[in-house]
PDB file of C-alpha atoms and ligand atoms in Angstrom:
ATOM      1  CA  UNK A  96      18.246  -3.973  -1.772  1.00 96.00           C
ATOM      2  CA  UNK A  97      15.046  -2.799  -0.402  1.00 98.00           C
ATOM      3  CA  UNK A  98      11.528  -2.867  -2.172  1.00 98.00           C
ATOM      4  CA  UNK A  99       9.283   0.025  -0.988  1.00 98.00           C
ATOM      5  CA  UNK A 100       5.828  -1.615  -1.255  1.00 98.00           C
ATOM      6  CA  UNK A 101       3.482   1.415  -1.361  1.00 98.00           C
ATOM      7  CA  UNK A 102       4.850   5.366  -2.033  1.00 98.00           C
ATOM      8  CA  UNK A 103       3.320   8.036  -3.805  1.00 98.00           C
ATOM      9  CA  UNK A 104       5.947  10.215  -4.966  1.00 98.00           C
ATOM     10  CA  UNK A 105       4.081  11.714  -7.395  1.00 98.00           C
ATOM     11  CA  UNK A 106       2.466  13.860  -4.427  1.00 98.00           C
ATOM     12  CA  UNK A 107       2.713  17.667  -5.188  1.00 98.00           C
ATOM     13  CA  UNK A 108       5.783  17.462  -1.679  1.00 98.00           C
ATOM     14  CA  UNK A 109       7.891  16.164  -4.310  1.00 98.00           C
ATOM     15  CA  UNK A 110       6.912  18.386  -7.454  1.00 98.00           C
ATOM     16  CA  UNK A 111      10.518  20.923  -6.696  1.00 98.00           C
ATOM     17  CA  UNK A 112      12.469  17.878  -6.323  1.00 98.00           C
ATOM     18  CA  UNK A 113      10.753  14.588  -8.101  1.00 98.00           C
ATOM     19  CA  UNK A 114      14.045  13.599 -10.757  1.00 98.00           C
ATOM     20  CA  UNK A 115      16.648  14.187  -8.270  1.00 98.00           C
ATOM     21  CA  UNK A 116      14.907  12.243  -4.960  1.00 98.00           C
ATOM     22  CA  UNK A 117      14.144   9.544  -7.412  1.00 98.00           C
ATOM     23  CA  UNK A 118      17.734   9.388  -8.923  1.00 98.00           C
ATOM     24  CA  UNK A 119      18.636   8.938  -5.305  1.00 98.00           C
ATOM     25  CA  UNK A 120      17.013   5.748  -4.674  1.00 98.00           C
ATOM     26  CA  UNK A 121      19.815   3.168  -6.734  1.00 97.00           C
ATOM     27  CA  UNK A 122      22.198   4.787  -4.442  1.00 97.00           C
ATOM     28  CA  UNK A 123      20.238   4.142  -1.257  1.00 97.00           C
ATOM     29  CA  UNK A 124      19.782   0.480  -1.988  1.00 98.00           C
ATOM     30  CA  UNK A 125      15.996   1.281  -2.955  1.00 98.00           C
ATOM     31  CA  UNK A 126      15.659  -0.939  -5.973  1.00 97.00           C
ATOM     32  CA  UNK A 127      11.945  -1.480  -6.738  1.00 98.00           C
ATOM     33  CA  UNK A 128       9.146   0.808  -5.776  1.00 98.00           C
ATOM     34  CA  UNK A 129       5.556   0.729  -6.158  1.00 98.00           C
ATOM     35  CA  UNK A 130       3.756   4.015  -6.541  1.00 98.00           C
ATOM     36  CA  UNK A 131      -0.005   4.303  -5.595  1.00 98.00           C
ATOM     37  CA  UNK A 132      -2.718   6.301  -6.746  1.00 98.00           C
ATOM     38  CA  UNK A 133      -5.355   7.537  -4.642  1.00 97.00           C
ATOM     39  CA  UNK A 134      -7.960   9.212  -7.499  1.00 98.00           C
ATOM     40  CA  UNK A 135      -8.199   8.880 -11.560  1.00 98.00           C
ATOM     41  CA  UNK A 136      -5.493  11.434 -11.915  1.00 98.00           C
ATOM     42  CA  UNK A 137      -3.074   9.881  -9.253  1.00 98.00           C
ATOM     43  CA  UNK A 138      -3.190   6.778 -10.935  1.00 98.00           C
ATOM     44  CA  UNK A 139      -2.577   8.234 -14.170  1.00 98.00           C
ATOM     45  CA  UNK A 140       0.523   9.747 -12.577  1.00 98.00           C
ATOM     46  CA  UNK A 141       1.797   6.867 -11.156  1.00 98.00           C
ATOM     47  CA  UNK A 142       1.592   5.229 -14.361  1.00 98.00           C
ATOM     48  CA  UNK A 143       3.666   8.233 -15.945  1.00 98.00           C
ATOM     49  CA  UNK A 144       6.250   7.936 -13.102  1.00 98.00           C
ATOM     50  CA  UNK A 145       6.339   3.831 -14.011  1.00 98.00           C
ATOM     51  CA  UNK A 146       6.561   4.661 -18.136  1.00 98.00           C
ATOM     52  CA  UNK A 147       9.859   6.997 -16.680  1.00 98.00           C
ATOM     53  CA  UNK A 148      11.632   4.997 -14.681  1.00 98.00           C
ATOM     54  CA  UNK A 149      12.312   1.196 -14.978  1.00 98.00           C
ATOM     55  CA  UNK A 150      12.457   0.419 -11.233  1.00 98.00           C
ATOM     56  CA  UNK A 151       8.939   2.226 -10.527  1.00 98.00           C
ATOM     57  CA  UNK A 152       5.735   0.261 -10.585  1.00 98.00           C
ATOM     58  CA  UNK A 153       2.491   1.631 -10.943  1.00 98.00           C
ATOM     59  CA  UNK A 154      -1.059   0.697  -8.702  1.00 98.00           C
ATOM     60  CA  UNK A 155      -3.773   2.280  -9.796  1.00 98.00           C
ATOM     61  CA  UNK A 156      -7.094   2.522  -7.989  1.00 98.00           C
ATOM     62  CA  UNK A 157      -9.970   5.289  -5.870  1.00 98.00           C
ATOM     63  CA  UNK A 158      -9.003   5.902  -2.238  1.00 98.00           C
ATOM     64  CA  UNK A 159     -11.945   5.674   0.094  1.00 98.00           C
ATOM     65  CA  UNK A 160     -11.803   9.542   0.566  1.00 98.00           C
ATOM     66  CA  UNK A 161     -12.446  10.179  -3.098  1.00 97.00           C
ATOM     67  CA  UNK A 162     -15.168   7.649  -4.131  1.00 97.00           C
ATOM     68  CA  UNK A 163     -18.580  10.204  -3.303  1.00 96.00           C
ATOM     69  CA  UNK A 164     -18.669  11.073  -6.892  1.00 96.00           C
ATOM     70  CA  UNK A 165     -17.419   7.605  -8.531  1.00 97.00           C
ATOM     71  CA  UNK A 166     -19.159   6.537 -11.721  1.00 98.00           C
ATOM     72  CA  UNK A 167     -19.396   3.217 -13.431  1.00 97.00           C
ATOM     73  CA  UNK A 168     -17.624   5.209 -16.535  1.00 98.00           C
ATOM     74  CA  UNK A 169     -14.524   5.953 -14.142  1.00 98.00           C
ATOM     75  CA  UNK A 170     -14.072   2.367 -13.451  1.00 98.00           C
ATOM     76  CA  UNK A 171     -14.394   1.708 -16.852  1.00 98.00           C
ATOM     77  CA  UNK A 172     -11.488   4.211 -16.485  1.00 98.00           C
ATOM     78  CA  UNK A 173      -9.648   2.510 -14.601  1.00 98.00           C
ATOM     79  CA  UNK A 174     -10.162  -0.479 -16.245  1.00 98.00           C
ATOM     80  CA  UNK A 175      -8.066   1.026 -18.921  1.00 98.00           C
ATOM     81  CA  UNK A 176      -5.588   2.344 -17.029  1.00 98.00           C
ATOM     82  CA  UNK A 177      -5.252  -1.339 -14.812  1.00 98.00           C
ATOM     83  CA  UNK A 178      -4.309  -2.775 -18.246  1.00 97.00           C
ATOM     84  CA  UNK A 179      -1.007  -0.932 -18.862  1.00 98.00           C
ATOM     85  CA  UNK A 180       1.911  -2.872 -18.889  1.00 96.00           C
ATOM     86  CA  UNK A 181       3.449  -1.257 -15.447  1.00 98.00           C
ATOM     87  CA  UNK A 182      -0.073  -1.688 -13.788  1.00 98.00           C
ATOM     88  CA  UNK A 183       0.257  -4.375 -11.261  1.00 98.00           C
ATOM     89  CA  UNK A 184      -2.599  -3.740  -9.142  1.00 98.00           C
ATOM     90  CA  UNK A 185      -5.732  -2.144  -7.923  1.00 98.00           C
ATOM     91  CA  UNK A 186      -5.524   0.125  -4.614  1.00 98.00           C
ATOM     92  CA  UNK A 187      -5.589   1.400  -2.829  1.00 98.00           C
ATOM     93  CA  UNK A 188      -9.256   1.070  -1.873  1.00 98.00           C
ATOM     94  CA  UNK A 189     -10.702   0.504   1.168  1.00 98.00           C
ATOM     95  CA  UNK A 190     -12.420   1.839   3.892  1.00 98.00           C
ATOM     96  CA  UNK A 191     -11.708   4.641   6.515  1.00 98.00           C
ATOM     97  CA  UNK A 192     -13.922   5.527   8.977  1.00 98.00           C
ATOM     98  CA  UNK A 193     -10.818   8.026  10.387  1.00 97.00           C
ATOM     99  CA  UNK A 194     -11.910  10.791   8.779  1.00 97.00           C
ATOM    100  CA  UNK A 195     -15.420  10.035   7.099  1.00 97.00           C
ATOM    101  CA  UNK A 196     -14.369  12.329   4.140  1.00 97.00           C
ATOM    102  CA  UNK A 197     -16.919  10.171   1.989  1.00 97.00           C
ATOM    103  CA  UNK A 198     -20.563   8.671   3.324  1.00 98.00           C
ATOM    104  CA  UNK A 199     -19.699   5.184   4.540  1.00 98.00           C
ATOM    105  CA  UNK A 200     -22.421   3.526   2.708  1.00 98.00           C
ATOM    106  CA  UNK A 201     -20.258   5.006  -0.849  1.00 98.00           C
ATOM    107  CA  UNK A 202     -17.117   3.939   0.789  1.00 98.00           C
ATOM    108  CA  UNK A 203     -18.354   0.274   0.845  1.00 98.00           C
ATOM    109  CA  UNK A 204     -20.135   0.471  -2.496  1.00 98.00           C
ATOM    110  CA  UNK A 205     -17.084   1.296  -3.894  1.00 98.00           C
ATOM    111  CA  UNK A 206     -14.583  -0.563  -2.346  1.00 98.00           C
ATOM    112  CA  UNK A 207     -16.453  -3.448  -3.191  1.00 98.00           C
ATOM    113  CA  UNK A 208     -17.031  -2.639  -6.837  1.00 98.00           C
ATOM    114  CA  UNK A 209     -13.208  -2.118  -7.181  1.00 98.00           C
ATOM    115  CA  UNK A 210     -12.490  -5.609  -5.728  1.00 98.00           C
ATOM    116  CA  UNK A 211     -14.744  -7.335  -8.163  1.00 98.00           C
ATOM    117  CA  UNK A 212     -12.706  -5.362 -10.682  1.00 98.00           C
ATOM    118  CA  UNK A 213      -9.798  -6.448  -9.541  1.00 98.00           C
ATOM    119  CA  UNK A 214     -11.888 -10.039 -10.019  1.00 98.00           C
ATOM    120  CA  UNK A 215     -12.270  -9.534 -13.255  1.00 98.00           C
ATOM    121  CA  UNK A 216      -8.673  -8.111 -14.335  1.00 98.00           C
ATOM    122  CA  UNK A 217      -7.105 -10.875 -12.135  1.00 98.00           C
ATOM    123  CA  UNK A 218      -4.820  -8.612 -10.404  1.00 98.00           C
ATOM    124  CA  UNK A 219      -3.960  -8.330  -6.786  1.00 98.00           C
ATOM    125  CA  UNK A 220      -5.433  -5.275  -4.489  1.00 98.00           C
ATOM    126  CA  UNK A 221      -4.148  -2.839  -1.987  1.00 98.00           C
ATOM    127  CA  UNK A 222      -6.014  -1.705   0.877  1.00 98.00           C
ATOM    128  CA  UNK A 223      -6.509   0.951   3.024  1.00 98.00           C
ATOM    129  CA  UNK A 224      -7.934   0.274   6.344  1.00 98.00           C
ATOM    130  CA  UNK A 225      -8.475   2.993   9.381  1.00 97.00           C
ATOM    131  CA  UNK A 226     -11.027   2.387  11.851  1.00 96.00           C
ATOM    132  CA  UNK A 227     -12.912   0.325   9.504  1.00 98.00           C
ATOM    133  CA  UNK A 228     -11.813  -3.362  10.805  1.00 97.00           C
ATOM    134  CA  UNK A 229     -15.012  -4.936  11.346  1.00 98.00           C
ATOM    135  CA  UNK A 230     -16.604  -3.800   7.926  1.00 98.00           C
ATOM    136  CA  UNK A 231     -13.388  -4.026   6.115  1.00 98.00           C
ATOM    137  CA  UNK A 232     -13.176  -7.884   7.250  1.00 98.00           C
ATOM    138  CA  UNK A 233     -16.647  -7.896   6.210  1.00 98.00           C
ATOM    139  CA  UNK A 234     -16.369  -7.244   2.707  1.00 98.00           C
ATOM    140  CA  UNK A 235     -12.851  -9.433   2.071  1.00 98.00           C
ATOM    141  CA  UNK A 236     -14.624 -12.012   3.436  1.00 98.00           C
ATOM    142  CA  UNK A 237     -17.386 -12.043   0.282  1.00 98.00           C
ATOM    143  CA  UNK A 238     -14.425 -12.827  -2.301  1.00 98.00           C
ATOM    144  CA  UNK A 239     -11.706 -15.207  -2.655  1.00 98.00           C
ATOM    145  CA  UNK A 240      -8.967 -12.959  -2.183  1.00 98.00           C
ATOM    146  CA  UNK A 241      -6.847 -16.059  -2.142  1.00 98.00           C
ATOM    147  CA  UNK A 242      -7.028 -16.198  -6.492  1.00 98.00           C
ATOM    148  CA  UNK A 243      -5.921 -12.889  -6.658  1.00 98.00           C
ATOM    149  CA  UNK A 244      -3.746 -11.817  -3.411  1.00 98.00           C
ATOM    150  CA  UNK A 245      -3.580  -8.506  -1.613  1.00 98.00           C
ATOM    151  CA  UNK A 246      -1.839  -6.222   0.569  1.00 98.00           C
ATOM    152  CA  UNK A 247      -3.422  -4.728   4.099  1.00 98.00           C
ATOM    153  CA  UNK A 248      -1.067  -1.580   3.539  1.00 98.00           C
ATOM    154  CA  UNK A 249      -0.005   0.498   6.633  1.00 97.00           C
ATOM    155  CA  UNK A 250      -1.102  -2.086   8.774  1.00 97.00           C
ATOM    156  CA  UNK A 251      -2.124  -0.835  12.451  1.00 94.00           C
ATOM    157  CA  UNK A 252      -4.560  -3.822  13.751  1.00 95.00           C
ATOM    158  CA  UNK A 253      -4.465  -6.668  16.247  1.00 97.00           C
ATOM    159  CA  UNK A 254      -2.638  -9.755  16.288  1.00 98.00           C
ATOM    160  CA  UNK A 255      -5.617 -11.791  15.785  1.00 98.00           C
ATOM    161  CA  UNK A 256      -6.680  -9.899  12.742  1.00 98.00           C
ATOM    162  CA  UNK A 257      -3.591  -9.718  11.010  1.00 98.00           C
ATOM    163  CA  UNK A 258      -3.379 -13.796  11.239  1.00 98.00           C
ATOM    164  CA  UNK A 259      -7.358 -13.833   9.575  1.00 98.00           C
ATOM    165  CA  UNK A 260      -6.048 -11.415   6.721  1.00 98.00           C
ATOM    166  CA  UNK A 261      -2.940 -14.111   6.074  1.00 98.00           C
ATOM    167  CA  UNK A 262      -5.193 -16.899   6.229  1.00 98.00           C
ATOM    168  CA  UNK A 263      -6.998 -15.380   3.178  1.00 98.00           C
ATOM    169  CA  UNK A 264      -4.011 -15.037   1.349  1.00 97.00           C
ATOM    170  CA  UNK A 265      -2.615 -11.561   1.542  1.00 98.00           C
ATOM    171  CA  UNK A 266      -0.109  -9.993   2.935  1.00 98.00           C
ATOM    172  CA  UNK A 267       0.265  -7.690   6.133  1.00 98.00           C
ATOM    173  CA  UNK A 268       2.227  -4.329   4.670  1.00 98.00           C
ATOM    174  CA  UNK A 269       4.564  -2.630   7.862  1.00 98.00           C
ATOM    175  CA  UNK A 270       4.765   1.039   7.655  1.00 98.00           C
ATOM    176  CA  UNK A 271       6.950   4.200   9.766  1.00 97.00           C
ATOM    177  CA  UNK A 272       4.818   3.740  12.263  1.00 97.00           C
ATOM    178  CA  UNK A 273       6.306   0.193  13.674  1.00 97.00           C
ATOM    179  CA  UNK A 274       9.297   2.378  14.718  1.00 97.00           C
ATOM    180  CA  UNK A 275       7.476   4.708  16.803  1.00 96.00           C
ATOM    181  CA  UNK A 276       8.054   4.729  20.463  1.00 89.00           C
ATOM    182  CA  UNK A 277       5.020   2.820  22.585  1.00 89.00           C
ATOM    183  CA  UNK A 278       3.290   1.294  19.310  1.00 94.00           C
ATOM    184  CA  UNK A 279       3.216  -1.862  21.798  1.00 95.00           C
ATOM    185  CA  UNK A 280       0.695  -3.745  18.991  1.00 95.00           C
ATOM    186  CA  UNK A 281       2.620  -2.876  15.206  1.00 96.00           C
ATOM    187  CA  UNK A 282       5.464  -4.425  17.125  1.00 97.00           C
ATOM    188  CA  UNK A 283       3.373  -7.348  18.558  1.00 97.00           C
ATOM    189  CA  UNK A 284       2.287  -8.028  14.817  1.00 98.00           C
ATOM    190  CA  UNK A 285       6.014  -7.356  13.641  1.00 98.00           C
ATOM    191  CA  UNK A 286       6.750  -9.778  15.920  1.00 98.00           C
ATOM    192  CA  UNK A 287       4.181 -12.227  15.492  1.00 98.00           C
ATOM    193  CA  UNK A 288       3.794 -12.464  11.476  1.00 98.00           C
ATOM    194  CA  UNK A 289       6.060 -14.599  10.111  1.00 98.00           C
ATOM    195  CA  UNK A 290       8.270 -12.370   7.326  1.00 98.00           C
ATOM    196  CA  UNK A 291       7.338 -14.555   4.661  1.00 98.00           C
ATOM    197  CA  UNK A 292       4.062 -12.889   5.672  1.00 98.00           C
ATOM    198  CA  UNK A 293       5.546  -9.186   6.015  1.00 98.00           C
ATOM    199  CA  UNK A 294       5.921  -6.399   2.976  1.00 98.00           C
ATOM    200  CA  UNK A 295       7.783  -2.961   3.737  1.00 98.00           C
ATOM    201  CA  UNK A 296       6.687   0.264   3.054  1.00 98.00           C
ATOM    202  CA  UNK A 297       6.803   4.132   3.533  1.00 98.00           C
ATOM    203  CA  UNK A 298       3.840   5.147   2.303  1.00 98.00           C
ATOM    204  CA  UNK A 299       5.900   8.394   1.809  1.00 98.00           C
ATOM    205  CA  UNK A 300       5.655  11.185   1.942  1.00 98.00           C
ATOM    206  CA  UNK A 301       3.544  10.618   4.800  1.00 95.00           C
ATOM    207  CA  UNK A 302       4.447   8.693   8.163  1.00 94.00           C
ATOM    208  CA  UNK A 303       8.153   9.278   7.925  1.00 97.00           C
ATOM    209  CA  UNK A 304       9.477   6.810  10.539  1.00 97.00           C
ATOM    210  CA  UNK A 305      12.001   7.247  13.380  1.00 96.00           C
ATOM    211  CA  UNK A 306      14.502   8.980  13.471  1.00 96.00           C
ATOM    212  CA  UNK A 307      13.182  11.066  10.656  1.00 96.00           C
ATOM    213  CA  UNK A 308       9.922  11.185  12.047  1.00 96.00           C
ATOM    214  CA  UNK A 309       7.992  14.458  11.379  1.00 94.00           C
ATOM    215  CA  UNK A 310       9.944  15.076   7.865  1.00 97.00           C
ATOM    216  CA  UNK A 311       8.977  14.744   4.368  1.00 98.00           C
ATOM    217  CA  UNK A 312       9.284  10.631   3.807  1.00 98.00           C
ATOM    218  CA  UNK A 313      10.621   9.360   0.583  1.00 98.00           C
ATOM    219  CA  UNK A 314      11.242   5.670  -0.231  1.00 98.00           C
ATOM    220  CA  UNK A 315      14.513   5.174   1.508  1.00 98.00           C
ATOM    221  CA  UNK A 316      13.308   5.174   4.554  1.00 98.00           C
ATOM    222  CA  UNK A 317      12.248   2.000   4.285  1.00 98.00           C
ATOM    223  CA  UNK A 318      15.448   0.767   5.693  1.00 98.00           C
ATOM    224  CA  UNK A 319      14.353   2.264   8.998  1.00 98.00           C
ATOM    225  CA  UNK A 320      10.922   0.213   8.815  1.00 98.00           C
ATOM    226  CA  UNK A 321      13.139  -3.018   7.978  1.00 98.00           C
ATOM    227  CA  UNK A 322      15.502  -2.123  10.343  1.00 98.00           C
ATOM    228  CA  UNK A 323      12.772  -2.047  12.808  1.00 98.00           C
ATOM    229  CA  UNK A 324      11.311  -5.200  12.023  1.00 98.00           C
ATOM    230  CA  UNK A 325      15.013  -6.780  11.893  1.00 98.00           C
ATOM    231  CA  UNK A 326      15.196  -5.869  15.853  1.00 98.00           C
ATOM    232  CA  UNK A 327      12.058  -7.151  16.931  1.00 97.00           C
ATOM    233  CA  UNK A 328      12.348 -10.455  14.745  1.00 98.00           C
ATOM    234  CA  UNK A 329      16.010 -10.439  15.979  1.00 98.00           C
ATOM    235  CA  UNK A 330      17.532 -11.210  12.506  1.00 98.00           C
ATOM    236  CA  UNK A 331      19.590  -9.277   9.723  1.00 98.00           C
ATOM    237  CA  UNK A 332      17.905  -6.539   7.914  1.00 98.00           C
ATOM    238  CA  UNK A 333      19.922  -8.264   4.906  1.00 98.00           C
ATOM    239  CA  UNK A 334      17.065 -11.541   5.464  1.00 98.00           C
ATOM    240  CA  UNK A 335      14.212  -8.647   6.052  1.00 98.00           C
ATOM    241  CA  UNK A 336      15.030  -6.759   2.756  1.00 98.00           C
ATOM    242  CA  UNK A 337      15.656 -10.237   0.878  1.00 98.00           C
ATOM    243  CA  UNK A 338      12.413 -11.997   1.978  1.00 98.00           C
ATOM    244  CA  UNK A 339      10.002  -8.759   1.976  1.00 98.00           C
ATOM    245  CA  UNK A 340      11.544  -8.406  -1.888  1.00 98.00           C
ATOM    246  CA  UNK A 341      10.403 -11.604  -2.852  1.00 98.00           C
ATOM    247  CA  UNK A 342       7.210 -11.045  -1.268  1.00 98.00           C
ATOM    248  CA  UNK A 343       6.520  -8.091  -3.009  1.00 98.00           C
ATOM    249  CA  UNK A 344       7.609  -9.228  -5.913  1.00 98.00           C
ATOM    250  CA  UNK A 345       5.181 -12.063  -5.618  1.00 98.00           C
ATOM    251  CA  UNK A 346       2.184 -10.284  -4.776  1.00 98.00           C
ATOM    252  CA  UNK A 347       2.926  -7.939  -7.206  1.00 98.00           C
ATOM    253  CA  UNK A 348       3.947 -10.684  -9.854  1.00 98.00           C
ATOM    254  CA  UNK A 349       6.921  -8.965 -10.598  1.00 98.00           C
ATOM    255  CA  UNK A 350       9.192 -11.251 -12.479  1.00 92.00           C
TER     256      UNK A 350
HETATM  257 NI1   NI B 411      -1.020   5.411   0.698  1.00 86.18          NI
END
């Protein structure tokens, strides 16, 4: 059974067929999925989709792309929402310098704000990362992520960086993207990480991997990512899904 670290099937993709793709997911061997908001209202849906369905978690946080007009009263927000029951953690935040849709200087502001939140709710964070290594690094490096843990979701660095974000006690998060042909480094990393190091996830329904690539993703093709990961490690994708579960489930604190 497979644990999809970081979806968002609450997306509008999914709004003609939400109820029956989730149904689907038992079936699939998809047994635990965490569902991550990007803005308030995201997060409130995620937390909806968690109340509904047993299996569904709920991570509630402001993407970098969304933070311009943030306000100490929406992390108060947040604040609420973090404390639900099915909450079990902040993200994702982060940084990404991709596509600039909010003035870097905000983008820090607030990705560091929503850490020390995550500080004071002692709860573990997600992040988002894209061309933003060297600031990103930056700003972990201020806290003890270590007392809380974390997730570098949709992981697409080096090596070398991917051992510094283990050392401070979080977790490197493969994504579709490991299966595509020529990604020569997520495989390097794949390879490199120990799994005990490794999550799983689709971040669906974006990044569908191979060989669905270039469809509408949905949590159960997170197989394909552990089957991936099973090649290049050359193990089972039995020991993938079972380690990568407990992993998640730790970081999470999923009992
Ligand atoms: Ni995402």
């Amino acid at each position: 059974m497979f644990f999809d670290s970081h979806a968002h099937l609450d997306d509008d993709k999914f709004n003609r067929d939400r109820a029956q793709v989730i149904g689907a997911m038992e079936g699939a061997g998809i047994s635990l999925i965490a569902n991550i908001g990007d803005d308030l209202e995201t997060s409130r849906k995620s937390l909806v989709l968690a109340k509904k369905y047993p299996f569904i978690y709920a991570v509630v946080g402001i993407h970098p792309h969304h933070v311009e007009k943030l306000t100490e009263s929406d992390m108060n927000e947040l604040a609420l929402l973090a404390e639900e029951d099915k909450v079990v953690a902040i993200g994702e935040i982060g940084l990404d310098y991709y596509y600039d849709n909010s003035p870097r200087d905000l983008q820090k502001k607030w990705f560091k704000r929503q850490i020390e939140l995550a500080m004071e709710l002692d709860m573990p964070i997600a992040v988002h990362n894209r061309d933003s290594n060297a600031d990103c690094m930056e700003i972990l490096k201020k806290f003890d992520i270590r007392k809380i843990g974390g997730i570098m979701h949709c992981y697409s660095g080096s090596v070398q960086m991917a051992k510094e974000v283990v050392s401070m006690g979080m977790y490197i998060s493969m994504a579709g993207p490991v299966t595509f042909k020529n990604n020569r480094r997520g495989i390097e990393v794949a390879c490199e990480i120990p799994l005990e190091n490794l999550l799983i996830e689709t971040d669906s329904p974006y990044l569908s991997p191979e060989p669905v690539r270039g469809t509408r993703n949905d949590s159960r093709n997170v197989r394909y990512v552990a089957e991936k990961i099973a090649e290049i490690k050359g193990i089972s994708v039995e020991e993938v899904a079972k380690q990568t579960m407990e992993n998640a489930k730790n970081v999470y604190r999923i009992k």
